[in-house]
Amino acid sequence: MSLTGSELTSGLQTRLSSSLPLPARCRLAVNSFTSKVFIPSKEQVVLDWLLTSLDLKYTERLSTTPTTDDTLLWDTLQTCLSHLTVCPPSPPYKFSTVPDLLLNILPHIDLSLTPVMTCVSSLLSLSSNHTPDHPNWSNLLSRIIPFITDTTNDLLISSLHKVVEKMTPDPTLDHSPLVTQLSELYLTHPHPSLQRLVTPLLFPSPDPYTPLFSHLAGVEGKYHPGQVTSVLLSSLSQGCSPLLILASCPDQPTWLKSRLFSLLLSTQGCTGLVDSSTVEGGKLMMCLKKRSRFEGHKLFKLALPLDLAVDIMPGYNVAKNVQDVVKELVIAEGVTEVIAEIIEVVHTHHPQLLEPVVALILEQYLGKPEASSEVFGKLVDVLLKMRQLPKMISKLFLQLRSSEIGLEWSWSESDMIIFGSALGSLPRVQSLEMWKTLNYHFSTDILGSECVPAKADNVARVLSPLLSTVLSHSQLADHNLPSSLLPRIQDLTETTLTNLETMFAKEELSSAFKTLLIEATSVLSDLSRLFVEYRGLKQFESVAAFSQKLVARIVDNSDWQDLPLARKFMLRFGSGDKNSEKIYAKIEDTMKELELLPNIIDQIPGEILIKAVRKTPIKSGSLLENPRYCSAVVFVLLDKMNKQENFYIPGFDQWRNQNDLSSLESYLGKSLASCFTTLLHAEMPGSELSLEDLDLLGKLPLEYLPSVLKLGATLICLSQVFRKSGVKTSCFRLVARCLETTDLFRFVDAGRFLNQILVLDGVTDELIEVVAKSAGRFSKTIKDIELSFQQFEDNFQNENNLHLKASVCLLNSLSKSLNEGAEGTDKKIAGKALADRISKHVVKIFKQKNLDNEEQINLLCEAAAEIVKLYSKTGLGKMSKLVHKMVELTFSENCKAWKYLLEEVCHHLEHFETEMLPENWKLSAWEALAGRLDEDSQPLLRSLVKIADSSELEQMLQILLKDDLLDLKLWETIISSEVIESSSVAKKAGIEQAVTKICKLLRTPDYAQLDRLPAFLNSVFSSSPPCVSTQLEIVCLGSLLFAPKESAPSSLTSLSTFLSHRGTLSTRTIPITTSLIRHFISPPPSIPTLQALQKVLGLFSRHKADYSSVLPYLLADLLHLLSSLPPQSKSILTTSLYPLLDMLDKHSFEYLSSNLPPATNENFKQTLAIYNASHKFKGKV
């Protein structure tokens, strides 16, 4: 029996509506919905049944607790909706009843259940696609959004955003509940769709707002809100968050956003447009009671920048409104995090508005120790740009004078760092003005007869750091100080000194006064000392006398010594003998302070310093490079070593003169030199030193000590090395460091010393190398070794290779002497004789060689290289067999020195006979290099390229290209290597192929050499003549974009190399050049990046006409970057802009001024003013 389609549909409807158990009907719904059996309109039947059933289940029940039937229906609906998204029916289901259904069941469902939440999300999305104009969307969203929390699933949030984006609400209805709820959703889950919906609801036209703003501002006359404005007023009256409303407001006309911003500020309890005496204004002010959070700072972020000239109401513009809000918030709350955010936003967009309220902000800032120092930095930046930093000081103290005694004021350390860095960029005249202002407030607000003690203490805490920072950072004693300023500086110094003496004369001083007295005296003494010592101005000596009086008072009063700065002050200025015992009574404290203040070491008496070094020596820090401290350490260790008094060590009073430490002819130098004769002949060289003593000696810069101190350190180390037993390995290392550059062999027989070193147990290769190389530098030492060489040969042992090592080092040292200077000198004659004896000795060792001894073979390879260097020009003679055999071994044995030997062969190739070298040795060496390239390979690689003929070089490069050996460092070396003239074509062809392959590899995602790319391309751009074609060079320039952002400095250096070496070609690549600049400054650039950029921009002037059309746009980007940089980086970039300003014409200046944003335009004006005043060329050409 066959059924028609309508009968199947009717049967499905009947079964679903029957009295069958609900699980059975749900299974039937799922099976029929998801099966491929054709039932007309089955999707509509099933979905209608499910939605109707849910509606009935929730609206006709008494209990609110979810039941098993509810869960079953939601699971069934979820399955059907999931299938619907995969296989949509035709025609599609409209879901037109969904808004009504959800409105009915929303109060009863639990959205925290996953099936419920998933179904509701799907229904919202599907229904909004088909029925975007349903009248209940507004009501539904108003009710569903309150259920949203921070933990709500993103699927439901996404569905709500989709509904908001699709729906088309009726503009004639009251949508204030919807606006209120959307504003809450905007706080937790912002999305552009929210603004797109609210904008037409509230701002279809600016016309309705003109009468509204007039009414709220208190203009007389009757006012009846229209549809649009009533929605706004109703929403705000219900406590709606203002952020979405402001974000949805269009930017044009400018007055709309400005006045709306002022209105919304009023709803936050701030000064604004709203007059509470008006009808609607009174209603709005009632909403302040409903406000649960302050959102004024967020309003500032959304609103600014604004047109400051727009009138909020007659005679009251935006600028005044912003200033009033900042002022009242600072007074009410202090400088909190919220207020700091507002100050930052105003500083970013309208910094000039902060100038009138700077003093008030600073007063509140000083009373909040936890306030961010960025606030102070912003204020300093504003006054610095307006050139009114001295005015800030005046305003601050006038504000403090009028304020009541409340919180304790104080600066942070970071505040003074910011202030000090700003002082460095000021003209000295402004620094003097600040000094004058501080002197005035010192005398009136601190020392004045009408001062309240508590208030004076507070002012002292503010003034003390400012005064010390001004005096220490203003460069008032600089060598180029105009002489006309000296009288003013002298007057100011005398005034400050008078104030300090007045304060000093008081019997009782508070802690704040004492701190001010010490801190101000310290910096004033430093400044005066510069004038006295470097300018010879004796009139400043009175400050030093006062500092001594203050030291005496601190020393005599223990309560003063508890102050943090008191101890430091005593150490720096208390150099008198009468105070030394009291100041340096505690040795542990002295060493701690010495570590913090290394410059006080010259003021510490010698006896105390020696005691301190004996007890608690310092083993780190800059003090280890101080000659006096090094003298104390060497003296103490010599004294420990000389317990048996075998040596004469002068007392420490002989070690104080710096000139004596550098003169071997001094009494100290001669005394220490005489000790070495005793040492080398003594059976007991000296007492044993501990590991701690040797570690302390090792911390000193032994290689760079003054010559006499180095002799002392050498004496200490050798006394330990020549002990019969228990020689520590570290001693050999210390001796090697001392002997790198030494005067020891002026007083000691070098040959005997070398032989004594060679027989020591445990002697290191490093020490042998240092001694041998030092001994081969001078005529005396060469003759010493010549006289002792027989003993050197007699002591030879083939097992330990020490004699061979010494021989190689001696040959290396002699080769430098014999290959340089005039012939026939005593040094060359002695050196030649010694070299001959050493070479014969090496040949003897070679005849007894052991191929299994890798160290010996390596040393023989080095010896062969030195022999080639010495004898290749005059003929190798009997040593040719040694050289020939070692060259063969370089290709068969694992010999570390093979590169060194072959490099010397390349350098002296013209002196070699062909049969002495293996066949195809160049290609063999090249293949070996290509297989194990490292830093040591570059010299040999350059040498092989230099001596290769055309066919050989072509084969070498093809070996690399065939095996895809495209190491960038390798090819960079090849590009920069010299070649003979006949090989230049082969070199260019090989490099062209390699660079092409490398440029293609750059695009692959796993390319591992991007960090080396800038240096490689730099070698391509700097090669002369060009090593690749013009087209490939342009590709290489664009390839810099693949370099990582961390390589920005080196990438910009490569760009500057291209602009410098390829001037004509660079005019065809201007778009690439500007793109590279923008690319590498897009992250906040580092100082090295800005310095590299400076070189690039400086090269534009070579082609002024070509770059003039793009400069305004590039300059705009750089000016925008300028506003976000810290002071040091800003100064570098500002200097870089001056060459570009030279290249701009009148129209470019006008274009920039009229198109830059306000904040950027302020930077441009300031930069242009400095450029015109100090940098623009105004002479005649």
XYZ file of N, CA and C in Angstrom, residues 102 118 391 418 431 516 741 781 854 1107:
30
model
N 11.233 32.461 23.037
C 12.276 32.720 24.028
C 11.816 33.723 25.068
N 23.317 25.939 24.172
C 23.642 25.683 22.769
C 22.417 25.898 21.883
N 58.882 77.532 35.471
C 57.579 77.984 35.951
C 56.912 76.898 36.788
N 63.739 61.329 36.235
C 63.003 61.992 35.147
C 63.349 63.473 35.100
N 68.123 76.664 33.976
C 68.589 75.980 35.185
C 68.917 76.991 36.277
N 68.132 67.991 54.249
C 68.321 69.093 53.314
C 69.715 69.677 53.448
N 102.187 40.842 28.989
C 103.029 42.014 28.675
C 103.806 42.308 29.956
N 116.408 39.033 25.429
C 115.788 37.739 25.689
C 116.181 36.709 24.640
N 98.434 12.841 18.595
C 97.755 13.903 17.855
C 98.300 15.282 18.209
N 63.784 62.564 -3.766
C 63.095 62.215 -2.533
C 62.069 63.255 -2.096
